[in-house]
PDB file of N, CA, C and O in Angstrom:
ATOM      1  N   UNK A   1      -2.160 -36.666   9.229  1.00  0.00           N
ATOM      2  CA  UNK A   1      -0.746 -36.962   9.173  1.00  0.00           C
ATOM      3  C   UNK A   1      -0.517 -38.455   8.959  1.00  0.00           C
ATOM      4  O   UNK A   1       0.400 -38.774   8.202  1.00  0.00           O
ATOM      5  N   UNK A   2      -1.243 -39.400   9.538  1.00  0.00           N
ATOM      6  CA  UNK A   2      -0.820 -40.534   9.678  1.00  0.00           C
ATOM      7  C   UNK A   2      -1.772 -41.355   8.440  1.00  0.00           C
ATOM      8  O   UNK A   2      -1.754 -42.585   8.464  1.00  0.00           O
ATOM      9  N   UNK A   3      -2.508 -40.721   7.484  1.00  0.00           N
ATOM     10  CA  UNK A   3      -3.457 -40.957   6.373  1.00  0.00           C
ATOM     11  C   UNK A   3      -2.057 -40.516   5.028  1.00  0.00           C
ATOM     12  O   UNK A   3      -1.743 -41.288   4.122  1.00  0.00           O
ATOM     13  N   UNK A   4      -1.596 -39.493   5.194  1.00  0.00           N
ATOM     14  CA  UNK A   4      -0.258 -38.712   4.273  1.00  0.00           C
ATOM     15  C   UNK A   4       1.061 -39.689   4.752  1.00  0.00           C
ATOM     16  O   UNK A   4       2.141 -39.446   4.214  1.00  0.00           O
ATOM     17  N   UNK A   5       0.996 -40.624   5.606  1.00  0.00           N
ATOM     18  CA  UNK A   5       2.444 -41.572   5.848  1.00  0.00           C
ATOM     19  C   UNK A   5       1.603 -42.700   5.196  1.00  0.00           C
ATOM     20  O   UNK A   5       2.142 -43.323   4.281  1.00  0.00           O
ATOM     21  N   UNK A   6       0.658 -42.949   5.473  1.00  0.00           N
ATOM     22  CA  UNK A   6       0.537 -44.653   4.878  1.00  0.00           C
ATOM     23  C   UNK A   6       0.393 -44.644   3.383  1.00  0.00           C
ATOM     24  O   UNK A   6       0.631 -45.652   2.719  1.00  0.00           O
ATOM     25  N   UNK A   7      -0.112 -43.169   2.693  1.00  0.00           N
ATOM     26  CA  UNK A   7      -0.455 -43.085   1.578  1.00  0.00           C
ATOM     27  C   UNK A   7       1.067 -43.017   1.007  1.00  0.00           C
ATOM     28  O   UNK A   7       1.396 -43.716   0.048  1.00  0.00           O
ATOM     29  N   UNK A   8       2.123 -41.989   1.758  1.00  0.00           N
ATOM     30  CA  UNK A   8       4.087 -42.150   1.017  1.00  0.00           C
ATOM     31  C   UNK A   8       4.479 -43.359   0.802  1.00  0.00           C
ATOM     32  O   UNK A   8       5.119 -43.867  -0.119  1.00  0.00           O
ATOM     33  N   UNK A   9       3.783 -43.987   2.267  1.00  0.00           N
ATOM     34  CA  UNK A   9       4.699 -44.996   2.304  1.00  0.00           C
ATOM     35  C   UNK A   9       3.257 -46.276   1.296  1.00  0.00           C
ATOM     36  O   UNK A   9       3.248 -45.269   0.587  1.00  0.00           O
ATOM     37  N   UNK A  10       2.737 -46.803   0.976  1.00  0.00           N
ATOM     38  CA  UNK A  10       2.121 -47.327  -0.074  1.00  0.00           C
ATOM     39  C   UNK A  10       2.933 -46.986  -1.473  1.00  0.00           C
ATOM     40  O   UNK A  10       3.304 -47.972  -2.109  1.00  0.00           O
ATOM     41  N   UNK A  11       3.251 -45.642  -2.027  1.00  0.00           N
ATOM     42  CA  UNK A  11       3.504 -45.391  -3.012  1.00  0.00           C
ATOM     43  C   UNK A  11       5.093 -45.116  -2.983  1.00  0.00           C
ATOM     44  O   UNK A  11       5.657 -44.451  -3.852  1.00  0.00           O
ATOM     45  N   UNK A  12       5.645 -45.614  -2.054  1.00  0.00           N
ATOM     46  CA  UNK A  12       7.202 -45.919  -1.802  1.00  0.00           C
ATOM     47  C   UNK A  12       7.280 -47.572  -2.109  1.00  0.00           C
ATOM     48  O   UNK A  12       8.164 -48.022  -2.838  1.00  0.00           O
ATOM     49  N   UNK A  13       6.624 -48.126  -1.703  1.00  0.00           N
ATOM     50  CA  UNK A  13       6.385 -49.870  -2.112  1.00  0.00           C
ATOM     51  C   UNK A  13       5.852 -49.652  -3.900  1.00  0.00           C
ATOM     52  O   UNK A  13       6.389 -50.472  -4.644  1.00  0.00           O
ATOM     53  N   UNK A  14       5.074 -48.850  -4.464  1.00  0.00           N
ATOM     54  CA  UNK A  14       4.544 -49.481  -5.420  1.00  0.00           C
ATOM     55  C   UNK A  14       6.175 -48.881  -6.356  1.00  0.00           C
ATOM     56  O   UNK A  14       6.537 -49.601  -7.287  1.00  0.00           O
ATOM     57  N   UNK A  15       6.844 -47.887  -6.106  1.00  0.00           N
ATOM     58  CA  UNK A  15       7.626 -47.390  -6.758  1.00  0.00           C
ATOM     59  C   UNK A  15       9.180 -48.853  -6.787  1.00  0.00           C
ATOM     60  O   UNK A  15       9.892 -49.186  -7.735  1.00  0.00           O
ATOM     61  N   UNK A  16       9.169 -49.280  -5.580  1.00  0.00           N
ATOM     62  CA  UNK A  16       9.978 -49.929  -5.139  1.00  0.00           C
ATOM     63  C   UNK A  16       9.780 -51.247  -6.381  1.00  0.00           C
ATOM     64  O   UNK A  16      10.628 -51.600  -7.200  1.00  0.00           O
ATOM     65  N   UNK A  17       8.281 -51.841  -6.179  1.00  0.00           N
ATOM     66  CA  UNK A  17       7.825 -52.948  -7.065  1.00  0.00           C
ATOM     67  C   UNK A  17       8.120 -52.442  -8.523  1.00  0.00           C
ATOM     68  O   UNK A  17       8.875 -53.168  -9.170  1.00  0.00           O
ATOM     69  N   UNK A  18       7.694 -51.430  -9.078  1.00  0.00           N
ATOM     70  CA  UNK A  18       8.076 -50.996 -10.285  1.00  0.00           C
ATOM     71  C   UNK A  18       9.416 -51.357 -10.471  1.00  0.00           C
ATOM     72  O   UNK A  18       9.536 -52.352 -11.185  1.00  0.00           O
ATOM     73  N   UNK A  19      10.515 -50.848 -10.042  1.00  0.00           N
ATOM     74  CA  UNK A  19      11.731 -50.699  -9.963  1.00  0.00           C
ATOM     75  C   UNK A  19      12.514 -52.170  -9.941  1.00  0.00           C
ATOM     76  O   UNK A  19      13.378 -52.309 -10.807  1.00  0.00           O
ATOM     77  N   UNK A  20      12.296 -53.229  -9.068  1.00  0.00           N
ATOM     78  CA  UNK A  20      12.370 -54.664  -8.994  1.00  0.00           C
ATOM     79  C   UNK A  20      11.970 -54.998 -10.672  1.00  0.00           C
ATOM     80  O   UNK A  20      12.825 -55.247 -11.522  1.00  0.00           O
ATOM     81  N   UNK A  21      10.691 -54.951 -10.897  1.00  0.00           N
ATOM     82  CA  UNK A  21      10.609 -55.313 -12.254  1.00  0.00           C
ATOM     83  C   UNK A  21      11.172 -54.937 -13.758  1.00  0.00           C
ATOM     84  O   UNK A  21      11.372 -55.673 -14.724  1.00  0.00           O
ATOM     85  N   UNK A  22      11.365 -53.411 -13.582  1.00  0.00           N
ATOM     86  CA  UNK A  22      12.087 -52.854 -14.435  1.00  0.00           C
ATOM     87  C   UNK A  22      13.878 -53.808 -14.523  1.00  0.00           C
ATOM     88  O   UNK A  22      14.578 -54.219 -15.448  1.00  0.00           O
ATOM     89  N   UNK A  23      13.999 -53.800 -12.869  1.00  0.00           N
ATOM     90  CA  UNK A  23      15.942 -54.510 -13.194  1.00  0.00           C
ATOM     91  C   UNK A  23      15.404 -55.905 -13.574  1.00  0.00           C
ATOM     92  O   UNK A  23      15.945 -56.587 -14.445  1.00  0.00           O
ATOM     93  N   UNK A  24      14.219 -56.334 -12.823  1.00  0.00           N
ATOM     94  CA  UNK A  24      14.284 -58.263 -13.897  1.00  0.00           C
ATOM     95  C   UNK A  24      14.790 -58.232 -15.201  1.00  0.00           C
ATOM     96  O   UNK A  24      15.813 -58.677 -15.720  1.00  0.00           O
ATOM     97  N   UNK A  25      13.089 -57.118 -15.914  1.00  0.00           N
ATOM     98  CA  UNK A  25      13.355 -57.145 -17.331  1.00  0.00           C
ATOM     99  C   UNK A  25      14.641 -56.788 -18.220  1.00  0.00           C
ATOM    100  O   UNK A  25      14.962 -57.250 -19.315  1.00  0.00           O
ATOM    101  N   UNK A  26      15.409 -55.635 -17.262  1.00  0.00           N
ATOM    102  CA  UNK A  26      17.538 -55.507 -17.932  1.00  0.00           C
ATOM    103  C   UNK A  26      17.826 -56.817 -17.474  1.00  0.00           C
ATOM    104  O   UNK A  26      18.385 -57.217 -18.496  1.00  0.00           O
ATOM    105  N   UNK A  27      17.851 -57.503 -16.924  1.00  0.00           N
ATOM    106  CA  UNK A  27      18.808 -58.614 -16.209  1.00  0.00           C
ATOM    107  C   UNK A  27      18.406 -59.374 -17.673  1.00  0.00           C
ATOM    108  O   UNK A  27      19.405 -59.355 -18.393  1.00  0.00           O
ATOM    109  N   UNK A  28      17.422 -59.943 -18.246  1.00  0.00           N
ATOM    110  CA  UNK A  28      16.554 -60.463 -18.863  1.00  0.00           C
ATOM    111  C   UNK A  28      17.409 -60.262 -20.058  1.00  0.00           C
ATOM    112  O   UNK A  28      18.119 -61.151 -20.528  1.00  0.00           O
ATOM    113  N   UNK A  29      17.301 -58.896 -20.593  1.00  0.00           N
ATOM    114  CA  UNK A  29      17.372 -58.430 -22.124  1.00  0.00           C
ATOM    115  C   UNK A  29      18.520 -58.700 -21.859  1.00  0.00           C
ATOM    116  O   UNK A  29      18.966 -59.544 -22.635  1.00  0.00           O
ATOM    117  N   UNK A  30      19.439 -58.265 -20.871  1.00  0.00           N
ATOM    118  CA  UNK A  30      21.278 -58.810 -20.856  1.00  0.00           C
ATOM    119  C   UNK A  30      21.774 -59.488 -20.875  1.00  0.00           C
ATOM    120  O   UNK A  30      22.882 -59.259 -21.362  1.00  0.00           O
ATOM    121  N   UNK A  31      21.498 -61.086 -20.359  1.00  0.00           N
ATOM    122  CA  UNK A  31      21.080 -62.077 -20.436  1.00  0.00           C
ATOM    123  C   UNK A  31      21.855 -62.408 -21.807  1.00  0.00           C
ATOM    124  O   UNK A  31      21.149 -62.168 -22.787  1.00  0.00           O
ATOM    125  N   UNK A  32      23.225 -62.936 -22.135  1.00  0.00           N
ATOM    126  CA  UNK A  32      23.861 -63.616 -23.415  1.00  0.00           C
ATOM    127  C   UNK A  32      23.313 -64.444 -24.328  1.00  0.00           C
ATOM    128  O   UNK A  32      23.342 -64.363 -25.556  1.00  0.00           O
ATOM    129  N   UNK A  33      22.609 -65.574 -23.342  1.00  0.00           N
ATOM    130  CA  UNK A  33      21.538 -66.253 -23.761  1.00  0.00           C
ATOM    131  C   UNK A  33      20.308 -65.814 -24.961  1.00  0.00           C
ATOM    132  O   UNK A  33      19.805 -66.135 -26.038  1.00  0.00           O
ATOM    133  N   UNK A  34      20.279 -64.708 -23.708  1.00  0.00           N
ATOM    134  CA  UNK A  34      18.837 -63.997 -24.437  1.00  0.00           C
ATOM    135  C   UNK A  34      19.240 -63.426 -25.608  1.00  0.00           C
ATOM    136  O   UNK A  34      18.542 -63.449 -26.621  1.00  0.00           O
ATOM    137  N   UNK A  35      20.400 -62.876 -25.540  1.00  0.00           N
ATOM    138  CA  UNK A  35      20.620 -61.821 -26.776  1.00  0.00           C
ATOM    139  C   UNK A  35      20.935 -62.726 -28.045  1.00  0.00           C
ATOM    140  O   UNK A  35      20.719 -62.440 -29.222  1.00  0.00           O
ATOM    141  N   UNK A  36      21.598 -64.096 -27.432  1.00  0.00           N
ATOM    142  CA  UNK A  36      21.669 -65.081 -28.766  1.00  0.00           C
ATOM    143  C   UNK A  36      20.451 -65.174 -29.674  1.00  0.00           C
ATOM    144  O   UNK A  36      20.157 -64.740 -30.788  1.00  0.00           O
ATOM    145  N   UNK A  37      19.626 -66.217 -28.367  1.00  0.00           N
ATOM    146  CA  UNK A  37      18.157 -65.918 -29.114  1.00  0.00           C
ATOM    147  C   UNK A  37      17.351 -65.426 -29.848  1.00  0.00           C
ATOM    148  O   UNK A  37      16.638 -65.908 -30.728  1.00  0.00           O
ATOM    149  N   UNK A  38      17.575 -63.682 -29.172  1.00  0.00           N
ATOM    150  CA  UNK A  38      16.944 -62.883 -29.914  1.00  0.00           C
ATOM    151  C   UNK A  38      17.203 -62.730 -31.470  1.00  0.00           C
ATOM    152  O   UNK A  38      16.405 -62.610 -32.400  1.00  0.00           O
ATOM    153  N   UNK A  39      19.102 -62.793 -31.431  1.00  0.00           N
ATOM    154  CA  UNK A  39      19.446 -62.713 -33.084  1.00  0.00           C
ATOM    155  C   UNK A  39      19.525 -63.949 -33.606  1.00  0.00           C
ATOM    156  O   UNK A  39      19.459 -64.023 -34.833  1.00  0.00           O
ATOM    157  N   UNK A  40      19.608 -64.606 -33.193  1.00  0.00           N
ATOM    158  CA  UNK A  40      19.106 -66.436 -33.819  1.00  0.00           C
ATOM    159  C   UNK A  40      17.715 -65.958 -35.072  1.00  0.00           C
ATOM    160  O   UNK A  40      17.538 -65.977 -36.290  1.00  0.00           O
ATOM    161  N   UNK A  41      16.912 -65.522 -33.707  1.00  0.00           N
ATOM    162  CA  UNK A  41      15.368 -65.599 -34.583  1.00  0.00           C
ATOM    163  C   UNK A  41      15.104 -64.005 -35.269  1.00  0.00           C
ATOM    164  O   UNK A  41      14.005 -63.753 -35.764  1.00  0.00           O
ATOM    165  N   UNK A  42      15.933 -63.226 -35.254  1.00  0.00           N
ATOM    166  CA  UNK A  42      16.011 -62.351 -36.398  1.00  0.00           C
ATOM    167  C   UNK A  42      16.790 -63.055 -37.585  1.00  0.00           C
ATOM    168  O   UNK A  42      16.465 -63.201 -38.763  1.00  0.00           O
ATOM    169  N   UNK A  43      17.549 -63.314 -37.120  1.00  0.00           N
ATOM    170  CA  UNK A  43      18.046 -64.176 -38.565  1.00  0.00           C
ATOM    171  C   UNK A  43      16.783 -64.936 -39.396  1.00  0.00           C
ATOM    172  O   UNK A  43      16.316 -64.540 -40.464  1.00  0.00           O
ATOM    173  N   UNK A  44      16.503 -65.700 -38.909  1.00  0.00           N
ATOM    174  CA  UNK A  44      15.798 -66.810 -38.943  1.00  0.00           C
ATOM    175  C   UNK A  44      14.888 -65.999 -39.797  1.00  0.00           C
ATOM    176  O   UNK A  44      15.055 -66.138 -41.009  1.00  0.00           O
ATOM    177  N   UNK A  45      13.915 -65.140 -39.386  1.00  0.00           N
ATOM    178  CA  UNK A  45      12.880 -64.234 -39.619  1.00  0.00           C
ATOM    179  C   UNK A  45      13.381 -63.589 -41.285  1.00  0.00           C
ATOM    180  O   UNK A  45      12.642 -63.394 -42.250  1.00  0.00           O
ATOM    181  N   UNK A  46      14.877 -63.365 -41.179  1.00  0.00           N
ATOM    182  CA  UNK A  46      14.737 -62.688 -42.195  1.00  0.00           C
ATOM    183  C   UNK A  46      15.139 -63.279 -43.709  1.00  0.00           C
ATOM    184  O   UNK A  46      15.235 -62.710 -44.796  1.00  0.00           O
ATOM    185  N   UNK A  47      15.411 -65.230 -43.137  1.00  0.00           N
ATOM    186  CA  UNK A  47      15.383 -66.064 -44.438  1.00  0.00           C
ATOM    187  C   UNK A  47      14.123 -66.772 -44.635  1.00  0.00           C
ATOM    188  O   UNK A  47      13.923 -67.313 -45.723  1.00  0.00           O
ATOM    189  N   UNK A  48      13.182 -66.835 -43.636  1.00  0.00           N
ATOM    190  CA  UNK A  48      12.144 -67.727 -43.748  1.00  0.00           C
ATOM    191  C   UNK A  48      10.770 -66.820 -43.206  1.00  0.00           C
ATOM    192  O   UNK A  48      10.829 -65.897 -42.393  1.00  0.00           O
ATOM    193  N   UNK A  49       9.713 -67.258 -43.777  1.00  0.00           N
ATOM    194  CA  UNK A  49       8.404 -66.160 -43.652  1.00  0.00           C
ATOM    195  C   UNK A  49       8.466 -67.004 -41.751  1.00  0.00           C
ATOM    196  O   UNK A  49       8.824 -68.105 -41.334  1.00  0.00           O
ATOM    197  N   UNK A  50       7.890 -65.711 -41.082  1.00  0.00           N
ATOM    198  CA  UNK A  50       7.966 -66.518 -39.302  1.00  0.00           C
ATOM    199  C   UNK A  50       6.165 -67.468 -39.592  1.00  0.00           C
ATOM    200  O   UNK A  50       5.833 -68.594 -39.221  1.00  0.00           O
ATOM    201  N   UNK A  51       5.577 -66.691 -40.173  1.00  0.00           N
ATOM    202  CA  UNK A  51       4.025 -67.040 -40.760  1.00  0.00           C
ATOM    203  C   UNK A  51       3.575 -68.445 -41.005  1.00  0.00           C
ATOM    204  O   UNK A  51       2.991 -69.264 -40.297  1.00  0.00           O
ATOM    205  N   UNK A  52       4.128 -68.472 -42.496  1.00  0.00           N
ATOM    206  CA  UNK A  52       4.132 -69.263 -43.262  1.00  0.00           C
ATOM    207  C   UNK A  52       4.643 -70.501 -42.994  1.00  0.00           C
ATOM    208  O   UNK A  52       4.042 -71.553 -42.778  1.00  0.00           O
ATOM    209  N   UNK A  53       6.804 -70.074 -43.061  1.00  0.00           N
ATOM    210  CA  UNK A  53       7.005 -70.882 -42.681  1.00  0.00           C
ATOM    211  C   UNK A  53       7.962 -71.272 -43.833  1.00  0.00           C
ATOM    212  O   UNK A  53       8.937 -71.993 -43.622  1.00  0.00           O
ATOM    213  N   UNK A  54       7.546 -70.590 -45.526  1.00  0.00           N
ATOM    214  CA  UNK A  54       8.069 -70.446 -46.090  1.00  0.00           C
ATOM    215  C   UNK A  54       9.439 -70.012 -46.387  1.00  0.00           C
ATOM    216  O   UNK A  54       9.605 -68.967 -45.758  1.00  0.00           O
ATOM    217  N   UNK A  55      10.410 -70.286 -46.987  1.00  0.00           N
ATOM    218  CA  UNK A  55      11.565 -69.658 -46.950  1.00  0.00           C
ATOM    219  C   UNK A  55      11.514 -68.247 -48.372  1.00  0.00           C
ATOM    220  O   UNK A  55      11.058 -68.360 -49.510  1.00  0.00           O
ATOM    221  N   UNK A  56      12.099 -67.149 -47.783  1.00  0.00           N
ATOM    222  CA  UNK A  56      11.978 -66.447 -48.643  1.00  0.00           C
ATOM    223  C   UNK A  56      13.370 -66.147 -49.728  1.00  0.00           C
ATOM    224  O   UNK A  56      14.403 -65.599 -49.343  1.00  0.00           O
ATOM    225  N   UNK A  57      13.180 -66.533 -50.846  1.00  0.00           N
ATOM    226  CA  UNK A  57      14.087 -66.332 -51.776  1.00  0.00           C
ATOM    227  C   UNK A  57      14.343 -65.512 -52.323  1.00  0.00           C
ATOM    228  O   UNK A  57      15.116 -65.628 -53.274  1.00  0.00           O
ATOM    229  N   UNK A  58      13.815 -64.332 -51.969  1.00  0.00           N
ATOM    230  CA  UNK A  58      14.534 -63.045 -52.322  1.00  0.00           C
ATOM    231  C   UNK A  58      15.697 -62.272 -51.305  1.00  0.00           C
ATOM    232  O   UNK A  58      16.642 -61.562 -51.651  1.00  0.00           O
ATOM    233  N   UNK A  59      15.485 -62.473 -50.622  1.00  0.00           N
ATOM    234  CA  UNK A  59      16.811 -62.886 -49.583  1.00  0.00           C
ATOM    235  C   UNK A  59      17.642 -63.403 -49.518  1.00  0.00           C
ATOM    236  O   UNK A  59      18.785 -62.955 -49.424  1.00  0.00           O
ATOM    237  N   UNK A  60      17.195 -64.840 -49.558  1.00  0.00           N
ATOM    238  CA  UNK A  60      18.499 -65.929 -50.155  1.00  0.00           C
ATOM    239  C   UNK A  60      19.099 -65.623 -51.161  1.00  0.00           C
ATOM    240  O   UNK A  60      20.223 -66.100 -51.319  1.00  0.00           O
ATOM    241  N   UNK A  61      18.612 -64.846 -52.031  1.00  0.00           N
ATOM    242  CA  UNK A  61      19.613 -64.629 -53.366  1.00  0.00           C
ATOM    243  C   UNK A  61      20.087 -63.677 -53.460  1.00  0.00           C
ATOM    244  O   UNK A  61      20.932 -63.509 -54.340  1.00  0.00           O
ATOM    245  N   UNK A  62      19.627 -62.357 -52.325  1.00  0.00           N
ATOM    246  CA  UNK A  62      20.623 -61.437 -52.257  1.00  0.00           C
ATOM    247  C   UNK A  62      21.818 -61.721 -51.164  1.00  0.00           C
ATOM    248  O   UNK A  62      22.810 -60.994 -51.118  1.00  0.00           O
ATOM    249  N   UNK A  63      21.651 -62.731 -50.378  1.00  0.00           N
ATOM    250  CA  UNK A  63      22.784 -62.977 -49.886  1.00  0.00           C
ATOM    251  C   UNK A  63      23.818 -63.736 -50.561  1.00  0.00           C
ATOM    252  O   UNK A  63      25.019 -63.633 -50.313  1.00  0.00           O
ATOM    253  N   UNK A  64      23.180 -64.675 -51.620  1.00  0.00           N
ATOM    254  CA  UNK A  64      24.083 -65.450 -52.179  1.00  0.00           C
ATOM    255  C   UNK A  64      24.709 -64.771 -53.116  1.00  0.00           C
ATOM    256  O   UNK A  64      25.880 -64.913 -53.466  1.00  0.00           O
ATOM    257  N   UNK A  65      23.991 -64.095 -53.487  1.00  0.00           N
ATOM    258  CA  UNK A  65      24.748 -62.914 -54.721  1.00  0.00           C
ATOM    259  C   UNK A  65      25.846 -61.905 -54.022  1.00  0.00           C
ATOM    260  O   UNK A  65      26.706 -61.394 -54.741  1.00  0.00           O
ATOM    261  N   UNK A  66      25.811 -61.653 -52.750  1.00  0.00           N
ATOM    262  CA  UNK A  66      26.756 -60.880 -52.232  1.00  0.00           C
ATOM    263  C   UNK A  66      27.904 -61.945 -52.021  1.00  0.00           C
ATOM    264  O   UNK A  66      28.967 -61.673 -52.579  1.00  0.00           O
ATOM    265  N   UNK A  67      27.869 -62.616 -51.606  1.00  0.00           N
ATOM    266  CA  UNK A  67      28.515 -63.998 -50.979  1.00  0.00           C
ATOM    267  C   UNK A  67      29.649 -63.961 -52.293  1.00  0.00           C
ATOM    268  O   UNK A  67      30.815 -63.573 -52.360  1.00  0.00           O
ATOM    269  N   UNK A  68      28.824 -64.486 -53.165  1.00  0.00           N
ATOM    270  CA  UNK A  68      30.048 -64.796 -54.738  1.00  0.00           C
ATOM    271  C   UNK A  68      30.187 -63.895 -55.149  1.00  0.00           C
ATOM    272  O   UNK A  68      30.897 -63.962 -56.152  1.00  0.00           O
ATOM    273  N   UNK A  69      29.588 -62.139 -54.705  1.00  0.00           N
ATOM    274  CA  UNK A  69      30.370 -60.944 -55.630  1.00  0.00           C
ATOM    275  C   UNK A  69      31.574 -60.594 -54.733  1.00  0.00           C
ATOM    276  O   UNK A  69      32.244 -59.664 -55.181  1.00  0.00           O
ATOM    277  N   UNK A  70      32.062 -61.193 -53.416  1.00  0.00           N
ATOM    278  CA  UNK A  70      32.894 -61.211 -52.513  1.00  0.00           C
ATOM    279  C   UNK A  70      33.949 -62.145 -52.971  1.00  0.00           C
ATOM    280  O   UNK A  70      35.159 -61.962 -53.099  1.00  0.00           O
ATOM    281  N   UNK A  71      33.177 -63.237 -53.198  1.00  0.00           N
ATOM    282  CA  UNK A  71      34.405 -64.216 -53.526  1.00  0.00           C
ATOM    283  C   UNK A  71      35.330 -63.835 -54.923  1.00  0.00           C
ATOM    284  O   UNK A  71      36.554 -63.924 -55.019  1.00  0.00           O
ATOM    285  N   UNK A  72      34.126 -63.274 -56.231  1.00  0.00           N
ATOM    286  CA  UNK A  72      34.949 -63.713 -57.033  1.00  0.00           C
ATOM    287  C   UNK A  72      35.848 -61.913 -57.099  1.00  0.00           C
ATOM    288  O   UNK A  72      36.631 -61.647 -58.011  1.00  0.00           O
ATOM    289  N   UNK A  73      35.509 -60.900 -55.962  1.00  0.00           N
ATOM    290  CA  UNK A  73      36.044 -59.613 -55.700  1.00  0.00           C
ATOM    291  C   UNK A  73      37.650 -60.328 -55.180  1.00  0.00           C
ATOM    292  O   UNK A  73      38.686 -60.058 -55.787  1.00  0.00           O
ATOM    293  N   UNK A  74      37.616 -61.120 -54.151  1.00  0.00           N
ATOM    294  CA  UNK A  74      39.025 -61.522 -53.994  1.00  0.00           C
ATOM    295  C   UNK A  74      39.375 -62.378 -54.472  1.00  0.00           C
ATOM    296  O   UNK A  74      40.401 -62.768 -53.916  1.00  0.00           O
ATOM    297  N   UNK A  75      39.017 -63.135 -55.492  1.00  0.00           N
ATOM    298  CA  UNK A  75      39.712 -64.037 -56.503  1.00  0.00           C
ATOM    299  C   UNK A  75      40.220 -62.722 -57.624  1.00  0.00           C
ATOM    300  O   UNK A  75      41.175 -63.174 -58.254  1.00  0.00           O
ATOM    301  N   UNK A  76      39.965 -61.511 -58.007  1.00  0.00           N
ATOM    302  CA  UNK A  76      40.402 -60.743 -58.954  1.00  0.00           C
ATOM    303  C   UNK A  76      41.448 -60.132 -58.418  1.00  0.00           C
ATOM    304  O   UNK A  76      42.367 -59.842 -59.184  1.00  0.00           O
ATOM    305  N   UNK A  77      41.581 -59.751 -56.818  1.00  0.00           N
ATOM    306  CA  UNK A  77      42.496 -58.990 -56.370  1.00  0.00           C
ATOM    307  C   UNK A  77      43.758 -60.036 -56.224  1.00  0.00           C
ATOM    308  O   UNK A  77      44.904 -59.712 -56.535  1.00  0.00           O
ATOM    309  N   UNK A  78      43.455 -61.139 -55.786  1.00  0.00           N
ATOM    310  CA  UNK A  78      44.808 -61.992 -55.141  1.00  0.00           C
ATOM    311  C   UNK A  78      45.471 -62.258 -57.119  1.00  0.00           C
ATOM    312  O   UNK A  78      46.680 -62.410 -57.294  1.00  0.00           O
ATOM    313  N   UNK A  79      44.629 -62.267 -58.179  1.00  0.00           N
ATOM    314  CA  UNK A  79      45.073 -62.077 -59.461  1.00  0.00           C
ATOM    315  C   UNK A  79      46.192 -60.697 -59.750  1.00  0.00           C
ATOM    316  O   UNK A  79      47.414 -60.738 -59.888  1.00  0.00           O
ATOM    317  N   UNK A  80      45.620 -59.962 -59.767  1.00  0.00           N
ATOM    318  CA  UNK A  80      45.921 -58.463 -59.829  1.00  0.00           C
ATOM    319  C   UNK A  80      47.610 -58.717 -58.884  1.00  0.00           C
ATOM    320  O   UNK A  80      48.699 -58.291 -59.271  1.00  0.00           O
ATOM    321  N   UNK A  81      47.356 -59.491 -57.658  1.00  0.00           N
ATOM    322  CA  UNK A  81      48.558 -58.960 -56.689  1.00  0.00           C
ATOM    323  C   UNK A  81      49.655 -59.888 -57.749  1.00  0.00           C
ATOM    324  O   UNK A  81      50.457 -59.374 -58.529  1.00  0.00           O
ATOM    325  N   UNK A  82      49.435 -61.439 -57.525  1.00  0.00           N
ATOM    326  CA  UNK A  82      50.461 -62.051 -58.053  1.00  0.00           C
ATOM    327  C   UNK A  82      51.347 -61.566 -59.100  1.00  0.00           C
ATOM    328  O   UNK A  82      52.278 -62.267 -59.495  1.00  0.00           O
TER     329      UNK A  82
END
């Protein structure tokens, strides 16, 4: 009996420790900070090789190409309205 309590109660602490660490790591990922970060360096990642170091220009030019098919999309409409 008292071999079946120290063994609950051991694996009531390790469950307990699990559990502590699991809420760090949410506190962590929730963290505004963190979440900046995180999309800071996805950004980052997805104009420049993380590797290399290189910037990748096939990216850059599909953003820039969206960028001015936006602009010159509402330069035709504010035409159209006048």
């Amino acid at each position: 009996m008292t071999n079946e309590m120290s063994s609950l109660e051991r694996e009531i602490e390790a469950t307990r420790d699990r559990l502590a660490d699991t809420i760090d790591q949410l506190v962590y990922r929730a963290n505004p900070k963190t979440i900046v970060s995180r999309e800071v360096s996805s950004i980052k990642a997805y104009f420049v090789d993380p590797v290399t170091g290189a910037p990748r220009t096939d990216n850059i030019l599909k953003v820039a190409g969206g960028v001015v098919g936006v602009v010159v999309l509402f330069a035709a409409i504010r035409r159209v309205v006048r």
